[in-house]
Short mmCIF file of C-alpha atoms in Angstrom, two decimals:
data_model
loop_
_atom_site.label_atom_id
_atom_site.label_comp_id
_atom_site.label_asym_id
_atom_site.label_seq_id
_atom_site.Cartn_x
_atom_site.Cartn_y
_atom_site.Cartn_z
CA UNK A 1 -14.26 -9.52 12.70
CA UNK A 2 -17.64 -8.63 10.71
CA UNK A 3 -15.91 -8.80 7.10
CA UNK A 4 -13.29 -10.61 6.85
CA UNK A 5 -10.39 -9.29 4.19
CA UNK A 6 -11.18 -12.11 1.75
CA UNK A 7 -14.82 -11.49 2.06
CA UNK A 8 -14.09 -7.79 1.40
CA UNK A 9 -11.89 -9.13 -2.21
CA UNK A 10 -14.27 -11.18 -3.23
CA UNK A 11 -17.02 -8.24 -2.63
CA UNK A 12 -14.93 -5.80 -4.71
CA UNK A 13 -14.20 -8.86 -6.97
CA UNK A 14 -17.80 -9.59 -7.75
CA UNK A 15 -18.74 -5.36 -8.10
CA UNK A 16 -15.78 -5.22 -11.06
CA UNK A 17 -16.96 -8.15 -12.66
CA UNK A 18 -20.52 -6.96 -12.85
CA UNK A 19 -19.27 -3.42 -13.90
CA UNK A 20 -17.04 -4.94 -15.86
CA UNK A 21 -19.57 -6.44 -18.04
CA UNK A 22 -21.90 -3.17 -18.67
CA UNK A 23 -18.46 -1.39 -19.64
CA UNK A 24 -17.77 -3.86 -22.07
CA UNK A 25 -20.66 -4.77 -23.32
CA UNK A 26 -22.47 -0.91 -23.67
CA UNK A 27 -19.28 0.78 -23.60
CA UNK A 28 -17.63 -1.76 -26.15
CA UNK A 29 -20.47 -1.61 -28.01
CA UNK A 30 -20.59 1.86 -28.83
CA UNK A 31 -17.05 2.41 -29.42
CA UNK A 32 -16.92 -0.67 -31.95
CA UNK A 33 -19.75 0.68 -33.62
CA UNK A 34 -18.16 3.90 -34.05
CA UNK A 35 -15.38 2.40 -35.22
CA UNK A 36 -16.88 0.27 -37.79
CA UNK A 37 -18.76 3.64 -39.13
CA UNK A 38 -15.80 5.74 -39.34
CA UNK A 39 -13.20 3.01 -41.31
CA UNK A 40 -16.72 1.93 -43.74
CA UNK A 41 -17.50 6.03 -44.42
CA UNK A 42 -14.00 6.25 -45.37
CA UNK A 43 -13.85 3.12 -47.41
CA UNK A 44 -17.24 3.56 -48.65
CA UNK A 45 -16.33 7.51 -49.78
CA UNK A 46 -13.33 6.11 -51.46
CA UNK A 47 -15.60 4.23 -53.67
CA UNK A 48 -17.89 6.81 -54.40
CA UNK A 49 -15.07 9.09 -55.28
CA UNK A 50 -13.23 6.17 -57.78
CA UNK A 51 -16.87 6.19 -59.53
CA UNK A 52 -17.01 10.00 -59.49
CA UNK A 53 -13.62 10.61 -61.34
CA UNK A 54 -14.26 7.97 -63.92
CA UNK A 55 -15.90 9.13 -67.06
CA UNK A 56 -18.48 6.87 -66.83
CA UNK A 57 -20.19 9.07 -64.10
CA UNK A 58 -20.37 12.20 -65.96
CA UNK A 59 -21.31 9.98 -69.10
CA UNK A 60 -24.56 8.99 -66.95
CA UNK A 61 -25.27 12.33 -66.05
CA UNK A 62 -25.15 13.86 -69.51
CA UNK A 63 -27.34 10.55 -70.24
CA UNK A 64 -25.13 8.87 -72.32
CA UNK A 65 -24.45 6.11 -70.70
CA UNK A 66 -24.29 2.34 -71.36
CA UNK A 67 -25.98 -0.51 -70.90
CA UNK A 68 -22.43 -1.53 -70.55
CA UNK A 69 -21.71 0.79 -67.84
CA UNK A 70 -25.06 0.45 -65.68
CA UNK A 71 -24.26 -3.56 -65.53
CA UNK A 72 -20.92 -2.61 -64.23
CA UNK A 73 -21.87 -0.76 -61.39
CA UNK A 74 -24.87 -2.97 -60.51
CA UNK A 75 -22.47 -5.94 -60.40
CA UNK A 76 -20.18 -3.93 -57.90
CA UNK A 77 -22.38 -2.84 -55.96
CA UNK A 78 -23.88 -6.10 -55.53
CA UNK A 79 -20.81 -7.80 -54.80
CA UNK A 80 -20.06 -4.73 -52.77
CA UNK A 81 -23.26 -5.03 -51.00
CA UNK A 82 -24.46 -1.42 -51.04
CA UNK A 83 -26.29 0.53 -53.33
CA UNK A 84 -25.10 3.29 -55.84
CA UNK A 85 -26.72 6.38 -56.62
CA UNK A 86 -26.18 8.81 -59.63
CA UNK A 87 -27.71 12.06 -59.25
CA UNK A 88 -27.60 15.38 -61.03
CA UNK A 89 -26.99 18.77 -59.06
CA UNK A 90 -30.79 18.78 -58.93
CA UNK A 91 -30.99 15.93 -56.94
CA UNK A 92 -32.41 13.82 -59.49
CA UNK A 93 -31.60 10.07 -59.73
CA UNK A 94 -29.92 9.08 -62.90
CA UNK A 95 -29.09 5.57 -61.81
CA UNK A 96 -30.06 3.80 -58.54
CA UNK A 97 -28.65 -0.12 -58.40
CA UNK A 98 -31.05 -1.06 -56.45
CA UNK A 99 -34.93 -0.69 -55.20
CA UNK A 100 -35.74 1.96 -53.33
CA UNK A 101 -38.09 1.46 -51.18
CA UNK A 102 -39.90 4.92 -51.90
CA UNK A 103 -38.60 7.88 -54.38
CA UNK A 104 -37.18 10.72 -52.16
CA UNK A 105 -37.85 14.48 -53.28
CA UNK A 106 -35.20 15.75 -55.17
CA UNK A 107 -34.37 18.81 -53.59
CA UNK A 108 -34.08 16.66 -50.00
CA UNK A 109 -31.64 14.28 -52.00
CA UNK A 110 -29.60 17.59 -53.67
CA UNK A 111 -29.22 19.09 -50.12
CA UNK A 112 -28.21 15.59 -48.44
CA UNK A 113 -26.02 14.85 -51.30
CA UNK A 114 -23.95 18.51 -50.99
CA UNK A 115 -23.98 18.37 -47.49
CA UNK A 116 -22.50 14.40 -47.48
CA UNK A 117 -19.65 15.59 -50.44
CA UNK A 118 -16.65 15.45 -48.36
CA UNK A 119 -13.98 13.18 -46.99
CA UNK A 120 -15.01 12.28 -43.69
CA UNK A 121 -18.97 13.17 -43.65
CA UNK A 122 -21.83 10.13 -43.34
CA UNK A 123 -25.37 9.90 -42.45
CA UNK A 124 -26.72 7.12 -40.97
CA UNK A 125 -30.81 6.26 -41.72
CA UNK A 126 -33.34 5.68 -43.72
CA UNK A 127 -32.17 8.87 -45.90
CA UNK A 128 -35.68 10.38 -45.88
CA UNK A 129 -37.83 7.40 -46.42
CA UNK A 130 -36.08 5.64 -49.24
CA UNK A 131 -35.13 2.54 -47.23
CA UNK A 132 -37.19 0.19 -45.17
CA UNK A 133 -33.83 -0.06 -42.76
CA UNK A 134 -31.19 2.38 -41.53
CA UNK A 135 -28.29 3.12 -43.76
CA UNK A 136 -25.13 3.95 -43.84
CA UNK A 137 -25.08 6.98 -46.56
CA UNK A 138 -21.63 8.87 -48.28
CA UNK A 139 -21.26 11.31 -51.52
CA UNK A 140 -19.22 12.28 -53.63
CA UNK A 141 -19.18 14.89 -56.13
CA UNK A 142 -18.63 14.49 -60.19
CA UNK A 143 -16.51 16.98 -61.62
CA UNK A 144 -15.99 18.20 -65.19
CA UNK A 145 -13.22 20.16 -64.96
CA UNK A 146 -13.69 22.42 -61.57
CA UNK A 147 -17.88 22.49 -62.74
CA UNK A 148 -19.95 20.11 -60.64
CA UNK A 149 -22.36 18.28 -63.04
CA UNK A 150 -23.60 15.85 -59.96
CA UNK A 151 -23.15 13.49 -57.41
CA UNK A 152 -22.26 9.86 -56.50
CA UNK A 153 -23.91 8.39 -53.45
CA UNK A 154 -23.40 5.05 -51.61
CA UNK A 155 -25.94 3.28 -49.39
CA UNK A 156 -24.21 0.57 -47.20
CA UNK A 157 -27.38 -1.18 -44.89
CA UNK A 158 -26.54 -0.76 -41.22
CA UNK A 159 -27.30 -4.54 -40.58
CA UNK A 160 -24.06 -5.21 -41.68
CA UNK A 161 -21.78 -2.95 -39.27
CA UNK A 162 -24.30 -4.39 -36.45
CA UNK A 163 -23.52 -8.13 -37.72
CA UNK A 164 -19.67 -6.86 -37.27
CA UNK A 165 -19.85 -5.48 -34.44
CA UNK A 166 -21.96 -8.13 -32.52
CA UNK A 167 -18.54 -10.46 -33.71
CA UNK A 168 -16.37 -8.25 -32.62
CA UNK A 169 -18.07 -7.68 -29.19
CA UNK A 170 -18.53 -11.44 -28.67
CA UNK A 171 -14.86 -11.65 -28.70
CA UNK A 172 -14.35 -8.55 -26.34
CA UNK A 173 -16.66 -10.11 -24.10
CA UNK A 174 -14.42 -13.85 -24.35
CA UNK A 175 -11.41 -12.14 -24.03
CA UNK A 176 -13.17 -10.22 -20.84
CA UNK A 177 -14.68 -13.48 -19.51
CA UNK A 178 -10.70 -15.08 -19.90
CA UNK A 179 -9.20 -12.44 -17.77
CA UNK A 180 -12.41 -12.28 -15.15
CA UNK A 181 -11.52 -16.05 -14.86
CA UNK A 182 -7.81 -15.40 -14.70
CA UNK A 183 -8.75 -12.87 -11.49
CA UNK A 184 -10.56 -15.58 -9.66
CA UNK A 185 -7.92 -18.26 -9.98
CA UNK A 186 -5.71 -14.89 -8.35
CA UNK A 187 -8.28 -15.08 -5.58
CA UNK A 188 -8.22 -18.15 -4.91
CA UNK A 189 -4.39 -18.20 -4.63
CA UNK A 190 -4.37 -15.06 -2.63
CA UNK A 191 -6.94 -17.64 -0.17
CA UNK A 192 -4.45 -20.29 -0.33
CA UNK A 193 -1.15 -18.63 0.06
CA UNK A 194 -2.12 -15.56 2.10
CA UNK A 195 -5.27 -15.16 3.71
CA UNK A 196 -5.51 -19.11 5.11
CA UNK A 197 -1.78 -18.57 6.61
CA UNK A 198 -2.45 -14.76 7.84
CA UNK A 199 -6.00 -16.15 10.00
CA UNK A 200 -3.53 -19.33 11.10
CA UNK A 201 -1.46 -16.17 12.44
CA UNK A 202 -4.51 -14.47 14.00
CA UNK A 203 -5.78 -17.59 15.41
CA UNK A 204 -1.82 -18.02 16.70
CA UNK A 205 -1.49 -14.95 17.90
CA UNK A 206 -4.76 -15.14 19.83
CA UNK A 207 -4.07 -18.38 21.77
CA UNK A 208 -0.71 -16.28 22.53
CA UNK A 209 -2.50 -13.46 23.94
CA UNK A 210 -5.03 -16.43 26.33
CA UNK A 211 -1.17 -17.40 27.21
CA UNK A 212 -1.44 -20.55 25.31
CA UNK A 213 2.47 -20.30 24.86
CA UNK A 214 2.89 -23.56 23.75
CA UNK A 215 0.34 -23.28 20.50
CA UNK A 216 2.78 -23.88 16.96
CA UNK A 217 1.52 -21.38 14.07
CA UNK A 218 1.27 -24.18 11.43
CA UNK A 219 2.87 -22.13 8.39
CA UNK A 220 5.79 -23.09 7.04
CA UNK A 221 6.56 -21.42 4.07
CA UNK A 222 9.47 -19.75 2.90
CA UNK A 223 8.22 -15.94 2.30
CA UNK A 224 7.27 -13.09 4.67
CA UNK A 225 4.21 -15.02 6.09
CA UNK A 226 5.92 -17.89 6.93
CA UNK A 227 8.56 -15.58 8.55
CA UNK A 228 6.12 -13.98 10.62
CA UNK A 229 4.89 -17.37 11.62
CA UNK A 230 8.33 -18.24 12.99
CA UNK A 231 8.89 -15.15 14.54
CA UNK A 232 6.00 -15.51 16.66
CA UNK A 233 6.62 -19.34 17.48
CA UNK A 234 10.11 -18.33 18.70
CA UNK A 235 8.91 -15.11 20.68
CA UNK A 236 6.29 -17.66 21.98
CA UNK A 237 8.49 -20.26 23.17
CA UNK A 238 10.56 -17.59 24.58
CA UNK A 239 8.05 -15.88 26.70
CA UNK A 240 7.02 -19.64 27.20
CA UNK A 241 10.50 -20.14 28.50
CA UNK A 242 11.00 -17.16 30.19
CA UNK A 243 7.88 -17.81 32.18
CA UNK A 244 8.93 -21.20 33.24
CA UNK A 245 12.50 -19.78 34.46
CA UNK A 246 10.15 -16.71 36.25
CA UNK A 247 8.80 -19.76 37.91
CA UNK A 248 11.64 -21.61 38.63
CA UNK A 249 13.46 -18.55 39.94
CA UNK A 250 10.93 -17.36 41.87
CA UNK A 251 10.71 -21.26 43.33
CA UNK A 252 14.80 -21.00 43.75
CA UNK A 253 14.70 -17.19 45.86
CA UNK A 254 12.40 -18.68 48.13
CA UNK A 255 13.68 -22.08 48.62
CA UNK A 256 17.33 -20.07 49.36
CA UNK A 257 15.61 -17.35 51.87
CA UNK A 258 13.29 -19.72 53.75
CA UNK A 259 15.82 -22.04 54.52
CA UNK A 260 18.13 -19.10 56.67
CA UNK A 261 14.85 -17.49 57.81
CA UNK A 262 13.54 -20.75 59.44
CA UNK A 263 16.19 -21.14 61.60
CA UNK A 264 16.62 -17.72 62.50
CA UNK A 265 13.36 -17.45 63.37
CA UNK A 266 12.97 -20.86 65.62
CA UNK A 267 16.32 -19.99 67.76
CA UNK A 268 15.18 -16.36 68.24
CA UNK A 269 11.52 -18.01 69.51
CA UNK A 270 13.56 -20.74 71.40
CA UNK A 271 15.64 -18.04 73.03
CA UNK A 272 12.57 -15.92 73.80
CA UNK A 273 10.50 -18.34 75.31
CA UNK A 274 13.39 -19.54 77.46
CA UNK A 275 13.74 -23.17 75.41
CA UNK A 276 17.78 -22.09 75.32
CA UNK A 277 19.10 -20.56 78.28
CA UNK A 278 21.05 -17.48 78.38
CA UNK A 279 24.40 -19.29 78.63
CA UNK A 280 23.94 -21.23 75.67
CA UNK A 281 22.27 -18.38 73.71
CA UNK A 282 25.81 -17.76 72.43
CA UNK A 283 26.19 -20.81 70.01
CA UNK A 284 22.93 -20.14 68.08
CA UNK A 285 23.38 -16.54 67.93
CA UNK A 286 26.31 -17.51 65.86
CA UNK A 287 24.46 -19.47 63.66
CA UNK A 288 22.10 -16.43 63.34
CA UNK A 289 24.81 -14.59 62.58
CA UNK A 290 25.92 -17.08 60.05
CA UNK A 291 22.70 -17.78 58.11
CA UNK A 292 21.95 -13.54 57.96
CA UNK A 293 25.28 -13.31 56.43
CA UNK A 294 23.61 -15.76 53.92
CA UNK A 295 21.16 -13.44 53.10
CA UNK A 296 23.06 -10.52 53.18
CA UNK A 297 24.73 -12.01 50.34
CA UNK A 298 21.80 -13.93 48.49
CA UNK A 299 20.59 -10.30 48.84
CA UNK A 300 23.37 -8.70 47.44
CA UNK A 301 23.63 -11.11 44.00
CA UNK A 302 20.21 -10.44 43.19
CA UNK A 303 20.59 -7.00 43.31
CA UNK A 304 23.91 -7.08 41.06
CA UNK A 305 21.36 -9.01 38.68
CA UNK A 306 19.03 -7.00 38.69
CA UNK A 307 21.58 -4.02 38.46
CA UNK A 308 22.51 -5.21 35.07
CA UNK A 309 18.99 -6.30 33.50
CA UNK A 310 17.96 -2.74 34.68
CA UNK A 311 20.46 -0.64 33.42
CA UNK A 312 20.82 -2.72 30.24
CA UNK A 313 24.35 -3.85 30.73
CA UNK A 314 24.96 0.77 30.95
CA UNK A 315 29.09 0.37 31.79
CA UNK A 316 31.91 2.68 31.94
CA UNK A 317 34.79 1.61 29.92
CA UNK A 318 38.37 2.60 30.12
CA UNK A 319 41.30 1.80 30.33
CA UNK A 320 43.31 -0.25 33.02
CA UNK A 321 46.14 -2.61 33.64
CA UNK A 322 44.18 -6.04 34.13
CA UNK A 323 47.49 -7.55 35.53
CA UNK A 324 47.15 -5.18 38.68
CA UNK A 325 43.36 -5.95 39.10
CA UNK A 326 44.68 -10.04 39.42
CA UNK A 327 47.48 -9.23 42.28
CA UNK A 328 44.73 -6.90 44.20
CA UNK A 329 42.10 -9.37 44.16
CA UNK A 330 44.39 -11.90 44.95
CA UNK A 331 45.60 -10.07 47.71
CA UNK A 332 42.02 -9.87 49.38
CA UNK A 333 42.11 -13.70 49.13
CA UNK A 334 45.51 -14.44 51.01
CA UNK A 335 44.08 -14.76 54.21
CA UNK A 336 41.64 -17.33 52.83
CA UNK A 337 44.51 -19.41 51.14
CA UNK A 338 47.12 -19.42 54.05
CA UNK A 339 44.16 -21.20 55.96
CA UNK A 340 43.67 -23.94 54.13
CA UNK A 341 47.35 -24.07 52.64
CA UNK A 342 46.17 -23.28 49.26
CA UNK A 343 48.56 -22.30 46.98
CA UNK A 344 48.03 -18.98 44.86
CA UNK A 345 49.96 -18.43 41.33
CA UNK A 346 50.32 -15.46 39.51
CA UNK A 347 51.36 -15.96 35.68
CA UNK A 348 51.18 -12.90 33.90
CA UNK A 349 52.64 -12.68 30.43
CA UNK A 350 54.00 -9.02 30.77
CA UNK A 351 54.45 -6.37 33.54
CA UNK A 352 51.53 -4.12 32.35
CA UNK A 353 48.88 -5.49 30.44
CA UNK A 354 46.43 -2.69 29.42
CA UNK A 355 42.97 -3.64 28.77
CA UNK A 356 39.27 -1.54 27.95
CA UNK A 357 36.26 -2.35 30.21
CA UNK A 358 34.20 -1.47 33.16
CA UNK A 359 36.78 -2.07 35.95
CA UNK A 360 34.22 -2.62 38.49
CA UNK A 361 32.11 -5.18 36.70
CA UNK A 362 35.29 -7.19 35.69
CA UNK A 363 36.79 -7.11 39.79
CA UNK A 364 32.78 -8.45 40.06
CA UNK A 365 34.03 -11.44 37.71
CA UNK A 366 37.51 -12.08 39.33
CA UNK A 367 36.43 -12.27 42.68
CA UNK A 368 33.09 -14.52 41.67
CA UNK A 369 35.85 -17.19 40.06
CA UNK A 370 38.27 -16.91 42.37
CA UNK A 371 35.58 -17.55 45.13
CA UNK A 372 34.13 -20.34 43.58
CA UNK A 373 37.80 -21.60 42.71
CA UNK A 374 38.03 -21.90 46.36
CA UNK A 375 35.09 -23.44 46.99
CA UNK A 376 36.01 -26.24 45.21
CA UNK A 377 39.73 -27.25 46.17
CA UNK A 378 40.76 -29.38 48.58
CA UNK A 379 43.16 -27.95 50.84
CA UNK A 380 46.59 -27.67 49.96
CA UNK A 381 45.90 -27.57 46.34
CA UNK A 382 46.85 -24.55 44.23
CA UNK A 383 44.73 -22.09 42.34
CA UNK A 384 46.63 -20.32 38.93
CA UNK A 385 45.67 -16.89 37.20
CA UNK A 386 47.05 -16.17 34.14
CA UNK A 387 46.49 -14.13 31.80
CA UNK A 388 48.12 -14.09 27.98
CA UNK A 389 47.67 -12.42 24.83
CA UNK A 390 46.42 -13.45 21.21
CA UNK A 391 45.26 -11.86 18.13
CA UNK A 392 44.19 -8.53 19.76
CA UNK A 393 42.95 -10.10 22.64
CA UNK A 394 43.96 -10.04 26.40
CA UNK A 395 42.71 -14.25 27.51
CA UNK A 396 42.42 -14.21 31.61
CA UNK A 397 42.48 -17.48 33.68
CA UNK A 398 41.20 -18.72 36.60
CA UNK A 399 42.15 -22.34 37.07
CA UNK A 400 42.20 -24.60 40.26
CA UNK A 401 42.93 -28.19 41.07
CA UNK A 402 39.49 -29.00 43.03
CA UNK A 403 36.84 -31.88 42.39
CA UNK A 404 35.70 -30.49 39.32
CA UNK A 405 32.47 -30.38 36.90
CA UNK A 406 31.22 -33.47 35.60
CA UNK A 407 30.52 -33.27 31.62
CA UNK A 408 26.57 -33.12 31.98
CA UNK A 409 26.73 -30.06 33.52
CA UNK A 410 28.10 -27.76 32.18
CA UNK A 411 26.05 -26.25 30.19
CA UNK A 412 23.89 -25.43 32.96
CA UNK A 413 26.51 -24.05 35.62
CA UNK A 414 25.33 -20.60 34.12
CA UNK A 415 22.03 -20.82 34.93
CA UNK A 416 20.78 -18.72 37.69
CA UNK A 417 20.20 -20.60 41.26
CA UNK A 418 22.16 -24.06 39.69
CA UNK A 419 24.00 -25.62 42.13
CA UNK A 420 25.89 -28.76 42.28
CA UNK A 421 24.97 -30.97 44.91
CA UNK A 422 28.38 -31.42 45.92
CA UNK A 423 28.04 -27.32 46.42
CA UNK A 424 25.39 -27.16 48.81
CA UNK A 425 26.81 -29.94 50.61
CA UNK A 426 30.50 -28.01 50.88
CA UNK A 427 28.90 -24.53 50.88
CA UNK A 428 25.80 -23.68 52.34
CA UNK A 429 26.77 -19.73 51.51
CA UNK A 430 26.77 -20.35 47.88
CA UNK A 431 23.80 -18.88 46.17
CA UNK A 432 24.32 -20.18 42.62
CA UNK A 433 24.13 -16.78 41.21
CA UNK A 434 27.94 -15.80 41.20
CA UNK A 435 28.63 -17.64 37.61
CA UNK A 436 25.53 -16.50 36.16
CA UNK A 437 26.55 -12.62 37.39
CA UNK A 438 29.92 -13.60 35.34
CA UNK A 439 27.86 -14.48 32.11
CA UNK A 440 25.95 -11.88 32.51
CA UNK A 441 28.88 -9.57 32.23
CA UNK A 442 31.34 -10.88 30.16
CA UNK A 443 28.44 -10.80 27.81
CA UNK A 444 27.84 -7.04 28.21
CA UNK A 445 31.31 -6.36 27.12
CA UNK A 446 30.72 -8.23 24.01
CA UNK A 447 33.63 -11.42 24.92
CA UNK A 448 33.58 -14.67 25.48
CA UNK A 449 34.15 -16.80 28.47
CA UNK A 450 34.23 -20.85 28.05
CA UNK A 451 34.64 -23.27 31.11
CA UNK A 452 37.30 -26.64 31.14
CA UNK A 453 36.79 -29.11 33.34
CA UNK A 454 37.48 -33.06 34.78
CA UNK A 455 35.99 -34.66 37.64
CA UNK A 456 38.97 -34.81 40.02
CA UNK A 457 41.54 -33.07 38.63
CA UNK A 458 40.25 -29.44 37.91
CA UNK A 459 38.53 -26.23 36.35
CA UNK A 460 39.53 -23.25 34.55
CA UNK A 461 37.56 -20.76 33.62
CA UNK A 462 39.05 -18.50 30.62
CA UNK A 463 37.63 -15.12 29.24
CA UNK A 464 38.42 -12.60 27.01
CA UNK A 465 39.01 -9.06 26.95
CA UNK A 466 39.94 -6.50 24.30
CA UNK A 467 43.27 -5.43 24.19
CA UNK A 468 43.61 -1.64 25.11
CA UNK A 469 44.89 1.05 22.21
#
């Protein structure tokens, strides 16, 4: 990455602050100036009006004014700190509070004076030479009656709106500084709480994609980037463990197909090379027979697995009595049972017992634990299937009287390729796929199936079905 997107804040970050500052300070400057002249024009043209209506004015004009009067007005103005003007309608000043700094034509003074006679009207400079510095400059006219016998003018020195509004921008500028600093401490939070967890995530999510499965995301909060972080730990460790059962089931297909193939292949060499002779050919070509029927069915598991992973569990639900699927599967294992003098039992709660799922896959599941039922009972044990109902649910049972399962494993009897050692040693046929086949589907109809067992005195396998309408 060139620019990272914390580089990229803190880029836009340093570009506001920096045009942040000319706005305020050039921008603030001019509108508190403006400000200042507007609200002291008005204030100041108040004055000069107050002045105008009192007699006083006109008084001065007609020249007969006090002594009196003329301190007054000097001693406002001073404490004011502007300067007052009395002028005729010729422009000619009758009293001046202050020092001019030169006397201004008349007729320049007359025109300034009508032109400046109204509410919201100011001139700002050195009002045609009279002042060494700019002023601030306001009229208003003195009336006797509706005649106008002059005017009042007002002089406030600009120095004092700039000393106001260099205060007032020195506190825009603090209060600007405040929040500027306020941002940063944002920044450096957004550094802290999101952009140092989002590059652990990149960094995470990069050792992922080298298939470092086993790298931990180190973020641990409690909002959306630490959820992210866990969700990619977990689909980690996931891929992590599906890769290890990949291995291990790709370790368990070949460890079950070379063992048949080996010997098929060295009696079909030792029978073509002569090493068996025709008349004994017929012993080993039963135990070809026997070890292809191993494949054939190692063969034919996989397949059902893959059938479901494939399809995504795609099933075709209806409706069927799963009393009559027991007694036919049952019937295909009679011959089975009257060999080895195993007992089968039927319990069935009712005549009919109507259920909803995929027939086939659930004929899969009865024959896979009935099978397996077999494979571990002694001879002249029994084997029960029941089935029952509770709370809307149909509860089926396969249960036998064999060696059973000791406690350690059973969580991993549905684990694809586990076997038991006592299994391979009493059933070399056995591909230890059939229980995970029966996860697989009980799963895909959205039941449950649990597994009882004690070493020596049984199993019983019980799932659930729902309860047809």
């Amino acid at each position: 990455m060139t620019h990272s997107v914390f580089k990229k804040f803190l880029i836009y970050y340093i570009c506001l602050g920096i045009a942040g500052f000319f706005l305020t300070s050039a921008g603030g400057s001019y509108l508190i100036q403006n400000h200042l002249e507007i609200q002291t024009s008005r204030q100041l043209y108040r004055e000069a009006q107050h002045i105008a209506e009192n007699k006083g004015a006109f008084a001065i004009i007609k020249k007969q004014g006090t002594m009196d009067l003329q301190n007054t007005l000097s001693d406002m103005a001073k404490f004011q700190n502007f300067q007052i003007w009395i002028t005729d309608t010729h422009g000619k000043i009758l009293l001046n509070t202050g020092m001019e700094y030169s006397t201004p034509n008349q007729e320049e003074v007359s025109l300034a004076a009508e032109r400046l006679a109204h509410k919201d009207c100011y001139e700002i400079g050195n009002f045609y030479g009279s002042f060494s510095n700019n002023q601030l400059s306001v009229a208003a006219p003195v009336l006797h009656g509706i005649t106008k016998t002059g005017y009042v003018l007002i002089h406030y020195p600009m120095q004092n709106i700039y000393r106001n509004r260099s205060s007032f921008q020195g506190i825009l500028l603090l209060v600007f500084f405040l929040l500027y600093g306020i941002t940063l401490l944002s920044l450096i939070l957004y550094r802290a709480h999101v952009h140092k967890p989002l590059q652990q995530i990149i960094s995470g999510a990069s050792e992922f994609g080298n298939g470092n499965l086993s790298h931990k995301i180190p973020v641990k909060t409690d909002d959306e980037m630490g959820y992210l972080a866990n969700s990619l730990n977990y689909m980690a460790d996931k891929l992590n463990r599906n890769g290890e059962y990949q291995r291990r089931f790709i370790s368990n297909v070949s460890h079950d197909f070379r063992s048949p193939l080996t010997s098929i292949k060295g009696f079909v060499e030792a029978m073509l090379d002569g090493t068996i002779p025709p008349e004994a050919q017929e012993k080993y070509l039963k135990i070809i027979a026997y070890e292809s029927e191993r494949l054939e069915k190692l063969t034919e598991s996989l397949l059902a697995l893959n059938d479901l992973d494939i399809k995504k569990r795609l099933m075709h639900m209806h409706r069927f009595d799963i009393n009559e699927t027991l007694q036919n599967i049952a019937a295909t294992f009679e011959g089975i049972c009257a060999e080895r003098d195993i007992h089968l039992t039927l319990c069935l709660c009712e005549k009919a017992q109507y259920v909803r799922a995929d027939m086939e896959q659930i004929q899969q599941v009865l024959y896979n634990l009935l099978d397996n039922a077999l494979k571990f009972s002694s001879n002249h044990s029994s084997i029960i299937l029941e089935t029952s109902e509770k709370n809307g649910k149909v509860f089926v049972s396969v249960k036998d009287h064999g060696s059973g399962i000791p406690k350690e494993n059973l969580s991993k009897i549905w684990e694809r390729f586990y076997k038991l050692d006592a299994s391979r040693g009493k059933d070399r046929k056995g591909t230890g796929l059939g229980l995970s086949i029966v996860k697989e589907i009980i799963n895909a109809h959205g039941q449950n199936i649990n597994v009882i067992s004690t070493v020596g005195v049984g199993t019983e396998f019980i799932f659930t079905l729902e309860k047809a309408k």
